[in-house]
PDB file of C-alpha atoms and ligand atoms in Angstrom:
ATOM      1  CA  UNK T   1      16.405   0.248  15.954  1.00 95.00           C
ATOM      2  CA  UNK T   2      18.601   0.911  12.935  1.00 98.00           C
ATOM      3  CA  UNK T   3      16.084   2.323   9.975  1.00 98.00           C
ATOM      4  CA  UNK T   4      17.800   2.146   6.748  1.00 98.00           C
ATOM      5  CA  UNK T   5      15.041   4.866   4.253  1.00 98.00           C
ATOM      6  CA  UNK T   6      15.460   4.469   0.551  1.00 98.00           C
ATOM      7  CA  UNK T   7      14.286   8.184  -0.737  1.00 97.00           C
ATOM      8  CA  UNK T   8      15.225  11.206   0.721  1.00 97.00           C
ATOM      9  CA  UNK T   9      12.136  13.101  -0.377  1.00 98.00           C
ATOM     10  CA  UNK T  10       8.638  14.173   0.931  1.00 98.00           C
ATOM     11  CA  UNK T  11       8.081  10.911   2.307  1.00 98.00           C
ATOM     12  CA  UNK T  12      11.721   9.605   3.821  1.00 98.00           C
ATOM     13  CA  UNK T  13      12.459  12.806   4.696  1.00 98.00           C
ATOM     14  CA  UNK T  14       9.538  13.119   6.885  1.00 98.00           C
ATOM     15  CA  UNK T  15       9.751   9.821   8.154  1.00 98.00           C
ATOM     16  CA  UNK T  16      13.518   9.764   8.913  1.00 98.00           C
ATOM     17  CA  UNK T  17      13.342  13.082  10.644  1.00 98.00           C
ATOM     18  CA  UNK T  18      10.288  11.690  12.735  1.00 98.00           C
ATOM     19  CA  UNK T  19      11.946   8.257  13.951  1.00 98.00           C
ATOM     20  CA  UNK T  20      15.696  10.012  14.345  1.00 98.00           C
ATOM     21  CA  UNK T  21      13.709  12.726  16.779  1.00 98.00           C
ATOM     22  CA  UNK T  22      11.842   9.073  18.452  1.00 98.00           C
ATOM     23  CA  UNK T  23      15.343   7.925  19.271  1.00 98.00           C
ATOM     24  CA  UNK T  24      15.925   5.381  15.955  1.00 98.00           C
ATOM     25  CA  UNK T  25      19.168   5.790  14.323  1.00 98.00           C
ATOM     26  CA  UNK T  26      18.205   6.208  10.659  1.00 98.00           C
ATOM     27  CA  UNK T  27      20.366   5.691   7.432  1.00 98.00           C
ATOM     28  CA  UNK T  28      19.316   7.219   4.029  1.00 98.00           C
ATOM     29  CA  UNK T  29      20.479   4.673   0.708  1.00 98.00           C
ATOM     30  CA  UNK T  30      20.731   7.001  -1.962  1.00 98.00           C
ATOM     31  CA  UNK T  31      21.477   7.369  -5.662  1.00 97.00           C
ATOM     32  CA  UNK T  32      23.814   9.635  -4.722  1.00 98.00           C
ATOM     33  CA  UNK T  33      24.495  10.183  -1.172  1.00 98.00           C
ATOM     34  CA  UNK T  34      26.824  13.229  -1.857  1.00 97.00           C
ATOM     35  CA  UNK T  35      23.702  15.529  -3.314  1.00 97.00           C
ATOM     36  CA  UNK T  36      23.781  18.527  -1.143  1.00 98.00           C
ATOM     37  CA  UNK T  37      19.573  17.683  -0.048  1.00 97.00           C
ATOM     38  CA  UNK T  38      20.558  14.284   1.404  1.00 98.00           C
ATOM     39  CA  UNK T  39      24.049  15.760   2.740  1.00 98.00           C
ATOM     40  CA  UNK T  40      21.606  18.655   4.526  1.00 98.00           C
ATOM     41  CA  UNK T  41      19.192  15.861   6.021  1.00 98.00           C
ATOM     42  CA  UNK T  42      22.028  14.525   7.263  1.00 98.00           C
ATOM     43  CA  UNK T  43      23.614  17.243   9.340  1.00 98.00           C
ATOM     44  CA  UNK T  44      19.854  18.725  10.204  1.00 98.00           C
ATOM     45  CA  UNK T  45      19.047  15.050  11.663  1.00 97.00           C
ATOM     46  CA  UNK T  46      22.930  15.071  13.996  1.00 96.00           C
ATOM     47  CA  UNK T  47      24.548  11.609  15.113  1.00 96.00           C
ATOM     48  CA  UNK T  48      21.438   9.929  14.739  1.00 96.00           C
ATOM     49  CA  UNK T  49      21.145   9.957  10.753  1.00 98.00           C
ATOM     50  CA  UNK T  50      23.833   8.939   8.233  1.00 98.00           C
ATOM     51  CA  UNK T  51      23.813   8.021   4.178  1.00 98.00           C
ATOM     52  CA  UNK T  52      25.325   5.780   2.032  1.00 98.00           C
ATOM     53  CA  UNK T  53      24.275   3.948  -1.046  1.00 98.00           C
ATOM     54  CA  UNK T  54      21.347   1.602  -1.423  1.00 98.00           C
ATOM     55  CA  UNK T  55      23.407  -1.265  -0.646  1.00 98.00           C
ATOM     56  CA  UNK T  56      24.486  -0.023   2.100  1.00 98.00           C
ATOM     57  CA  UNK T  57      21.334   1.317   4.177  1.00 98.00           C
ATOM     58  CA  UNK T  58      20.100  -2.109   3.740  1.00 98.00           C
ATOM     59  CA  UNK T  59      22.973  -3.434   4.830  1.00 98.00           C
ATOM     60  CA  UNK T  60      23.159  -1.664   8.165  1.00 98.00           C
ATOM     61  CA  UNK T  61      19.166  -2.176   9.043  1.00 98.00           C
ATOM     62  CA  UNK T  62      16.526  -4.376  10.091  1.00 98.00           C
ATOM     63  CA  UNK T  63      13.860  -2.408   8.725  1.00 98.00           C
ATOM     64  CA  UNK T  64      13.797  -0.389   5.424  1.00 99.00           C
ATOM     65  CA  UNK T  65      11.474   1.888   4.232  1.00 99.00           C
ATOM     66  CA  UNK T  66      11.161   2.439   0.109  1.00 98.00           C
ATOM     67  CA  UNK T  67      10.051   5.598  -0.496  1.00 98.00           C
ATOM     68  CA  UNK T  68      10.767   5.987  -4.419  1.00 98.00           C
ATOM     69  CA  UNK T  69       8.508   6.818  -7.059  1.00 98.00           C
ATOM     70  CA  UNK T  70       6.245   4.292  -7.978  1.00 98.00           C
ATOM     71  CA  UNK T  71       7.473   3.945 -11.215  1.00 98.00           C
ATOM     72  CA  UNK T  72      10.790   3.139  -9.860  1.00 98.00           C
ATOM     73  CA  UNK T  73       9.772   0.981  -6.842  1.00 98.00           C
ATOM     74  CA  UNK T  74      10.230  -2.677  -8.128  1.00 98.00           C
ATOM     75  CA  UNK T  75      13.516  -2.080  -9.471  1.00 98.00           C
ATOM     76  CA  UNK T  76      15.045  -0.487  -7.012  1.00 98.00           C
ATOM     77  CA  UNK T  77      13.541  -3.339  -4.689  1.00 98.00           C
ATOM     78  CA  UNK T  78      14.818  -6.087  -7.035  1.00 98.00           C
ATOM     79  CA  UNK T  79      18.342  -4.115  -6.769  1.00 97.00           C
ATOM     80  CA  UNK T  80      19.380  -5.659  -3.561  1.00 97.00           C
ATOM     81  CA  UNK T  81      20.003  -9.598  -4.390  1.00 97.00           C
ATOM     82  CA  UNK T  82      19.000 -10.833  -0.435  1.00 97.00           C
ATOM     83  CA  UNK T  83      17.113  -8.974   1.221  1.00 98.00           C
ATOM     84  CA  UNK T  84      18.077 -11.235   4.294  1.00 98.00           C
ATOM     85  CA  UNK T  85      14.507 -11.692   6.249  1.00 98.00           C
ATOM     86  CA  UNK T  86      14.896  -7.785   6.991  1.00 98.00           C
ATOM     87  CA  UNK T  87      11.479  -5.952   7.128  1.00 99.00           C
ATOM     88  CA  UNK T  88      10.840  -4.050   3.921  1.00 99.00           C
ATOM     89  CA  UNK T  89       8.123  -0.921   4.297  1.00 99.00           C
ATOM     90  CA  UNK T  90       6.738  -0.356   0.709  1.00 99.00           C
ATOM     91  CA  UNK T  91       5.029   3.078   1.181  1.00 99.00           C
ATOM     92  CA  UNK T  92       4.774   3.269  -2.561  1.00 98.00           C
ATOM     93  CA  UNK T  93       2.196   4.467  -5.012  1.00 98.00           C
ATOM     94  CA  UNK T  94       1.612   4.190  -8.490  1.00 98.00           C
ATOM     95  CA  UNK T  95       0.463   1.400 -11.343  1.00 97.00           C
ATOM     96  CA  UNK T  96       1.502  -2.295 -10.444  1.00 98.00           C
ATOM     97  CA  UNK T  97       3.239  -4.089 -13.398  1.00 98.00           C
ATOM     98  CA  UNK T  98       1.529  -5.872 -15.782  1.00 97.00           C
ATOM     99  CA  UNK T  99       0.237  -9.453 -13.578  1.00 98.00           C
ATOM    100  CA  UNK T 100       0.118  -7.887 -10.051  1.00 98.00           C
ATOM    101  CA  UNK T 101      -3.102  -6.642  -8.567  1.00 98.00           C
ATOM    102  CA  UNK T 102      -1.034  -4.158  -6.624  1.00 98.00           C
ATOM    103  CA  UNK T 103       2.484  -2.614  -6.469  1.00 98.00           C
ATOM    104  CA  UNK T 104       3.072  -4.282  -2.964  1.00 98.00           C
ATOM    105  CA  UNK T 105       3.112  -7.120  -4.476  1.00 98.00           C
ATOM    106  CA  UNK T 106       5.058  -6.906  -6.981  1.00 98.00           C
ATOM    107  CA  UNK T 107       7.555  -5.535  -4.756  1.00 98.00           C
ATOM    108  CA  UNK T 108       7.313  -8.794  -2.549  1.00 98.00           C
ATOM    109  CA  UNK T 109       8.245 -10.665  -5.948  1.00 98.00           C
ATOM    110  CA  UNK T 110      10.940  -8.471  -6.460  1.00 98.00           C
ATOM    111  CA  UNK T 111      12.515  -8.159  -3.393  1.00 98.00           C
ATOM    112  CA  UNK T 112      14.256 -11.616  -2.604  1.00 98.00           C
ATOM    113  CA  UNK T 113      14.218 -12.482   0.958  1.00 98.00           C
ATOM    114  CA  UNK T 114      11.981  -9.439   2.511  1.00 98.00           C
ATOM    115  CA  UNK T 115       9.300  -9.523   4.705  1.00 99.00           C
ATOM    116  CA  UNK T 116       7.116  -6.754   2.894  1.00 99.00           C
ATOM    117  CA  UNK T 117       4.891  -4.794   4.450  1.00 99.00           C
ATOM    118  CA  UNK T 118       2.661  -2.424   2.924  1.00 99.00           C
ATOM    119  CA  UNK T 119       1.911   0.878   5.146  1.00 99.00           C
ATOM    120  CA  UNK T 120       2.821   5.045   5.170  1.00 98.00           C
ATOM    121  CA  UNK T 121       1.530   5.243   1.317  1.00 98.00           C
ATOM    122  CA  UNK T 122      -2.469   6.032   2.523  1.00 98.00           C
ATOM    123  CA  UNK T 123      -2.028   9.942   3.433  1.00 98.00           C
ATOM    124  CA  UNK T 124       0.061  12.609   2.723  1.00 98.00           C
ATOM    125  CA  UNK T 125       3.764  12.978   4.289  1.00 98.00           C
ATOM    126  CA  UNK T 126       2.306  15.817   6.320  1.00 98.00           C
ATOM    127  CA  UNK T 127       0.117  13.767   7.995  1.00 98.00           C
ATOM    128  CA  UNK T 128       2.645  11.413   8.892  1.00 98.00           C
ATOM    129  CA  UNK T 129       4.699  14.775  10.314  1.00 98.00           C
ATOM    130  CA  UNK T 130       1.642  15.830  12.405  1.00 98.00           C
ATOM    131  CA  UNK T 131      -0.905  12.702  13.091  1.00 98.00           C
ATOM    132  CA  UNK T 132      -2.774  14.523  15.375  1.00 98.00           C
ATOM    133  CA  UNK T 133      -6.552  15.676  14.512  1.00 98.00           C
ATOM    134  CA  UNK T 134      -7.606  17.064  17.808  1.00 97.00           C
ATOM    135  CA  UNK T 135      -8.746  13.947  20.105  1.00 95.00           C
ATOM    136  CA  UNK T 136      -7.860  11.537  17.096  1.00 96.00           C
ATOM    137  CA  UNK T 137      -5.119  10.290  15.620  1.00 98.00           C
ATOM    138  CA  UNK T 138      -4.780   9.509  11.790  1.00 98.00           C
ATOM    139  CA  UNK T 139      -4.942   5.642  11.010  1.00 98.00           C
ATOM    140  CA  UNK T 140      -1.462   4.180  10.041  1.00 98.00           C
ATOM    141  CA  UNK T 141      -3.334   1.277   6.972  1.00 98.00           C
ATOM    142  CA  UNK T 142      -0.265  -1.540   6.875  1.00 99.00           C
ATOM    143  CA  UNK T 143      -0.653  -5.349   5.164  1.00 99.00           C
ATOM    144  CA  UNK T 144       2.026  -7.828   4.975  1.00 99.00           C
ATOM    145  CA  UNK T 145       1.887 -11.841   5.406  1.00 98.00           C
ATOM    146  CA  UNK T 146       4.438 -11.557   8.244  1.00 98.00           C
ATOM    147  CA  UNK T 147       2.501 -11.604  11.521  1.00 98.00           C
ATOM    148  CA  UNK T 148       5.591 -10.586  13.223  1.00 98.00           C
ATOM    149  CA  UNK T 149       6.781  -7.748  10.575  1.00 98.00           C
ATOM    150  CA  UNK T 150       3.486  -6.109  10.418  1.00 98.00           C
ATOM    151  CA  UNK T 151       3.500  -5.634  14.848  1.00 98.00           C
ATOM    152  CA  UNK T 152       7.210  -3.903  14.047  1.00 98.00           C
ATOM    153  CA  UNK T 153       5.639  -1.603  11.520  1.00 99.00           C
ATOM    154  CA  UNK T 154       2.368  -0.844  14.185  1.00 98.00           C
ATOM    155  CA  UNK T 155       4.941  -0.273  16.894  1.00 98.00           C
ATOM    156  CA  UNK T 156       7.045   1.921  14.823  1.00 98.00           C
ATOM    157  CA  UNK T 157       3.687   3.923  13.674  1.00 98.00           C
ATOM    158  CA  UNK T 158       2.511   4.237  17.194  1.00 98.00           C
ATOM    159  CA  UNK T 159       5.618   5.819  18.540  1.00 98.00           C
ATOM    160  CA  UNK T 160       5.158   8.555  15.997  1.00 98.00           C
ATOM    161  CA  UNK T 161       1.324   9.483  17.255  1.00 98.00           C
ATOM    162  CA  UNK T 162      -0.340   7.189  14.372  1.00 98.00           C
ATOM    163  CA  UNK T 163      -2.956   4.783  15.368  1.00 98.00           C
ATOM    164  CA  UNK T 164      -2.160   1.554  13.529  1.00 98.00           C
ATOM    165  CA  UNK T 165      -4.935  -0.813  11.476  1.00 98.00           C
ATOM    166  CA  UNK T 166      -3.658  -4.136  10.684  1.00 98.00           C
ATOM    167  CA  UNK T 167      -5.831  -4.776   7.440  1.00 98.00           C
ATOM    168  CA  UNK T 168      -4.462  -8.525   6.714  1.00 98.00           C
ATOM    169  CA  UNK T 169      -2.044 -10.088   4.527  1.00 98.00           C
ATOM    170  CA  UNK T 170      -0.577  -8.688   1.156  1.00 98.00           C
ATOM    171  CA  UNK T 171      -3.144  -9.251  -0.554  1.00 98.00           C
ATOM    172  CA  UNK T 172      -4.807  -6.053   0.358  1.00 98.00           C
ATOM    173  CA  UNK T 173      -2.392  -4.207  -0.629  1.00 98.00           C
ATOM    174  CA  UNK T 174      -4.714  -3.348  -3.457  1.00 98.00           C
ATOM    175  CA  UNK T 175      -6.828  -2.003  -0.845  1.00 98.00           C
ATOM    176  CA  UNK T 176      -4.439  -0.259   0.718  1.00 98.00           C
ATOM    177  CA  UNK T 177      -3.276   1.350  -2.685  1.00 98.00           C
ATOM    178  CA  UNK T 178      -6.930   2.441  -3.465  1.00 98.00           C
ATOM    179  CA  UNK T 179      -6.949   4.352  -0.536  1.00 98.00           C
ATOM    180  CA  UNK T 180      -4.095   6.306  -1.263  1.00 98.00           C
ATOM    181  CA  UNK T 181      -5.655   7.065  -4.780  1.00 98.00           C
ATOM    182  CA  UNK T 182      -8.706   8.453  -2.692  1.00 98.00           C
ATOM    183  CA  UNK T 183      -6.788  10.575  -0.351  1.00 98.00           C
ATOM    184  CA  UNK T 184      -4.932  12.106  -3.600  1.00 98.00           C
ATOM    185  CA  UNK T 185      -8.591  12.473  -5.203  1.00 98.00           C
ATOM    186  CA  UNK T 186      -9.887  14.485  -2.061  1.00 97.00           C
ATOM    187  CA  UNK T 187      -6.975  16.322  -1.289  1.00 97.00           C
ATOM    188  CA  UNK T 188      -6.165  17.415  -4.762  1.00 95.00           C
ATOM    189  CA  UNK T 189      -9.433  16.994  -6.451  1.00 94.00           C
ATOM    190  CA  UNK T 190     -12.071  17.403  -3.456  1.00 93.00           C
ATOM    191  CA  UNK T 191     -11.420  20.470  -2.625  1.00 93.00           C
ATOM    192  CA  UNK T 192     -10.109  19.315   1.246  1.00 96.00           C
ATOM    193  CA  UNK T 193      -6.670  20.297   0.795  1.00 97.00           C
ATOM    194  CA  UNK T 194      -3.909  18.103   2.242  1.00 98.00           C
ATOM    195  CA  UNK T 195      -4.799  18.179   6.077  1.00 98.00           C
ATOM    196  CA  UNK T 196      -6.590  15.060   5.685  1.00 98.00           C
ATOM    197  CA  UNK T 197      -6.698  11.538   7.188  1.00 98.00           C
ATOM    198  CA  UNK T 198      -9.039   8.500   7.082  1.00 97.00           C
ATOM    199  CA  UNK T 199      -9.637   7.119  10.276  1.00 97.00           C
ATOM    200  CA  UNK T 200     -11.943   3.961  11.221  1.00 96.00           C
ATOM    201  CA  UNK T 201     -14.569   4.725  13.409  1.00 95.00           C
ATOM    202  CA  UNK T 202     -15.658   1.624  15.933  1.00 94.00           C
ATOM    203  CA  UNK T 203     -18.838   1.758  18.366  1.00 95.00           C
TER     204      UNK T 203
HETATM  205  N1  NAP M 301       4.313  12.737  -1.105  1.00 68.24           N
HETATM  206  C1  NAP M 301       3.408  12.136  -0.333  1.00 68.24           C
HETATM  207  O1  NAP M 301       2.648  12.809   0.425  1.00 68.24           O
HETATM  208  C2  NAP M 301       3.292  10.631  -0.339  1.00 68.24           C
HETATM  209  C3  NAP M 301       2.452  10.009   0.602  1.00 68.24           C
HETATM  210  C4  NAP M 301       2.373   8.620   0.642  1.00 68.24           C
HETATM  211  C5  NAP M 301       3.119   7.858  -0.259  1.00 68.24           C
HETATM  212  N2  NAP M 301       3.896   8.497  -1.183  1.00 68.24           N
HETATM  213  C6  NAP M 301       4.665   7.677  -2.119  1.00 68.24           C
HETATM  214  O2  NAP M 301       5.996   7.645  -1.627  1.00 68.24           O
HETATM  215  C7  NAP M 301       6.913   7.606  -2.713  1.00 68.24           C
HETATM  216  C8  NAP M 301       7.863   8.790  -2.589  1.00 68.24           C
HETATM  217  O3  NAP M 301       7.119   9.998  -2.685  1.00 68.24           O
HETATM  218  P1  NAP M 301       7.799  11.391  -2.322  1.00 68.24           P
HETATM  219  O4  NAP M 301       6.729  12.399  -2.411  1.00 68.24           O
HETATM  220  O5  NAP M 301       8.611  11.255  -1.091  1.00 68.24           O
HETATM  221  O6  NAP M 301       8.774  11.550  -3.585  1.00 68.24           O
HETATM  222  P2  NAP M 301       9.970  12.591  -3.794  1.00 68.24           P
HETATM  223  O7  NAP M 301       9.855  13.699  -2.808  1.00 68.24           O
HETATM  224  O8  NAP M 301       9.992  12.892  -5.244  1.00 68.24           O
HETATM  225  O9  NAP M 301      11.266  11.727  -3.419  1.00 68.24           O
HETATM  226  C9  NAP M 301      11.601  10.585  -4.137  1.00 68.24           C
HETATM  227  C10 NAP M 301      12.944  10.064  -3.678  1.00 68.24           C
HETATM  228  O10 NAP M 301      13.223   8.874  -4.415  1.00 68.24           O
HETATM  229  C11 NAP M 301      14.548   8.942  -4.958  1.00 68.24           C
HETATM  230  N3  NAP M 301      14.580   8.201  -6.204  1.00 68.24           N
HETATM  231  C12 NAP M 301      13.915   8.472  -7.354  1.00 68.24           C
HETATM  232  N4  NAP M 301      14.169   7.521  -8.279  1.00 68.24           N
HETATM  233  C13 NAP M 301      15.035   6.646  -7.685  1.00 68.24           C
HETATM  234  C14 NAP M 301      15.678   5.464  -8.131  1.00 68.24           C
HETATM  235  N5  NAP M 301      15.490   4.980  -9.372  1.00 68.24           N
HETATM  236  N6  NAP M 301      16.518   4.837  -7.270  1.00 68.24           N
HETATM  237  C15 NAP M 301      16.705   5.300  -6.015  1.00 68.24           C
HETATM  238  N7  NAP M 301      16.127   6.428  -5.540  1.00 68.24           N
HETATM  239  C16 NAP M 301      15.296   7.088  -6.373  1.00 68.24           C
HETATM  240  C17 NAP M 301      14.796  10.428  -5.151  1.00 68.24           C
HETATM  241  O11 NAP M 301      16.186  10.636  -5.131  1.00 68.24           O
HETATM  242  P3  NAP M 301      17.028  11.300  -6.333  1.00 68.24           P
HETATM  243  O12 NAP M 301      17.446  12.610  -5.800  1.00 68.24           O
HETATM  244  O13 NAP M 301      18.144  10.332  -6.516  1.00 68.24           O
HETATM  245  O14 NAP M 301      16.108  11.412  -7.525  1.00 68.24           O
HETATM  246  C18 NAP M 301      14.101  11.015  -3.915  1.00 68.24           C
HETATM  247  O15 NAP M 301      14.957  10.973  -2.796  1.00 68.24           O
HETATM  248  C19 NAP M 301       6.069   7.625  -3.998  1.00 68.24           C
HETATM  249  O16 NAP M 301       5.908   6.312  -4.448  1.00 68.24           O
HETATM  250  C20 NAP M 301       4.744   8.207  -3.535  1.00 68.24           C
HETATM  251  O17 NAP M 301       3.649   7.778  -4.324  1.00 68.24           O
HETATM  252  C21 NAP M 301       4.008   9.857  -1.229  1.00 68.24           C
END
């Protein structure tokens, strides 16, 4: 699958590096695609990885992940006029606008076209590097109203070690949000440190 990754930090850093090494071939859309950190991803990541501009990444992919600051999230979403039925992964955090009870949501509005699903913004990007917590995996949280969408974003969680929970439609993307606000509170706050995951337990 081509992944086109908008953010070349902490998060789509990790998560390019993760589905180059699971065979994807991944393409960063940057600001600017010539800055020496996204240049280095690049050549680290081999044939596999390449950058361009925003436009372009989407472009060239089926899925996308945005992984911008929050703060930045809608517009950069809203920058792409069609987003063409391709799958959009908001792994976003940070304060919806003014009218939307999440950001997911408001990237949905935003992003013409897209078939928005919310999922990688409930942990830390080291968890999504290492999933693994001894016999468990770390649950992969994703929403969308795209039946279809959401069982591309499980798959592509599951090949990386994560253990997927479909929580519903966008609408809980609130939830979804929430819990990333939690895992911020304990890790930062809690005194747990960052090797953390929430996991649903079944019996
Ligand atoms: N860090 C985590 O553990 C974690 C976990 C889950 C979810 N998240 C969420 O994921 C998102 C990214 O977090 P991060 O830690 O990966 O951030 P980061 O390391 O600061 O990276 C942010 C990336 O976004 C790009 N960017 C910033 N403003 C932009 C804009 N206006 N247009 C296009 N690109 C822009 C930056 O590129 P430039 O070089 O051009 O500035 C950079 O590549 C945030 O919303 C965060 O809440 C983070």
């Amino acid at each position: 699958m081509q992944i086109g990754i908008i953010g070349t930090g902490n998060i789509g850093g990790t998560l390019g590096r993760r589905w180059a090494a699971a065979g994807h071939a991944v393409y960063f859309g940057a600001r600017d695609p010539q800055q020496a950190e996204v240049q280095a991803l690049v050549a680290e990541l081999g044939p596999r990885a390449q950058a361009g501009s925003i436009a372009a990444a989407v472009a060239a992919s089926s899925v996308v992940l945005l992984a911008v600051p929050g703060a930045a999230t809608v517009a950069v979403a809203a920058q792409v006029p069609d987003w063409g039925g391709r799958i959009l992964i908001d792994a976003t955090n940070g304060a919806p606008p003014a009218g939307y009870a999440s950001l997911g949501q408001a990237v949905a509005a935003a992003a013409h076209g897209a078939r928005v699903v919310k999922a990688f913004n409930t942990a830390g990007y080291n968890i999504y590097a290492n999933p693994h917590f001894g016999d468990y995996a770390a649950d992969l949280f994703l929403c969308g109203d795209d039946g279809e969408a959401r069982a591309t974003v499980a798959q592509l969680a599951q090949e990386l070690g994560l253990d997927p929970l479909d929580v519903g439609d966008l609408g809980q993307a609130r939830l979804l949000e929430a819990v990333a606000f939690l895992w911020i509170r304990q890790a930062m706050q809690g005194g747990h440190g960052r090797e953390i995951a929430f996991k649903l337990l079944r019996r």
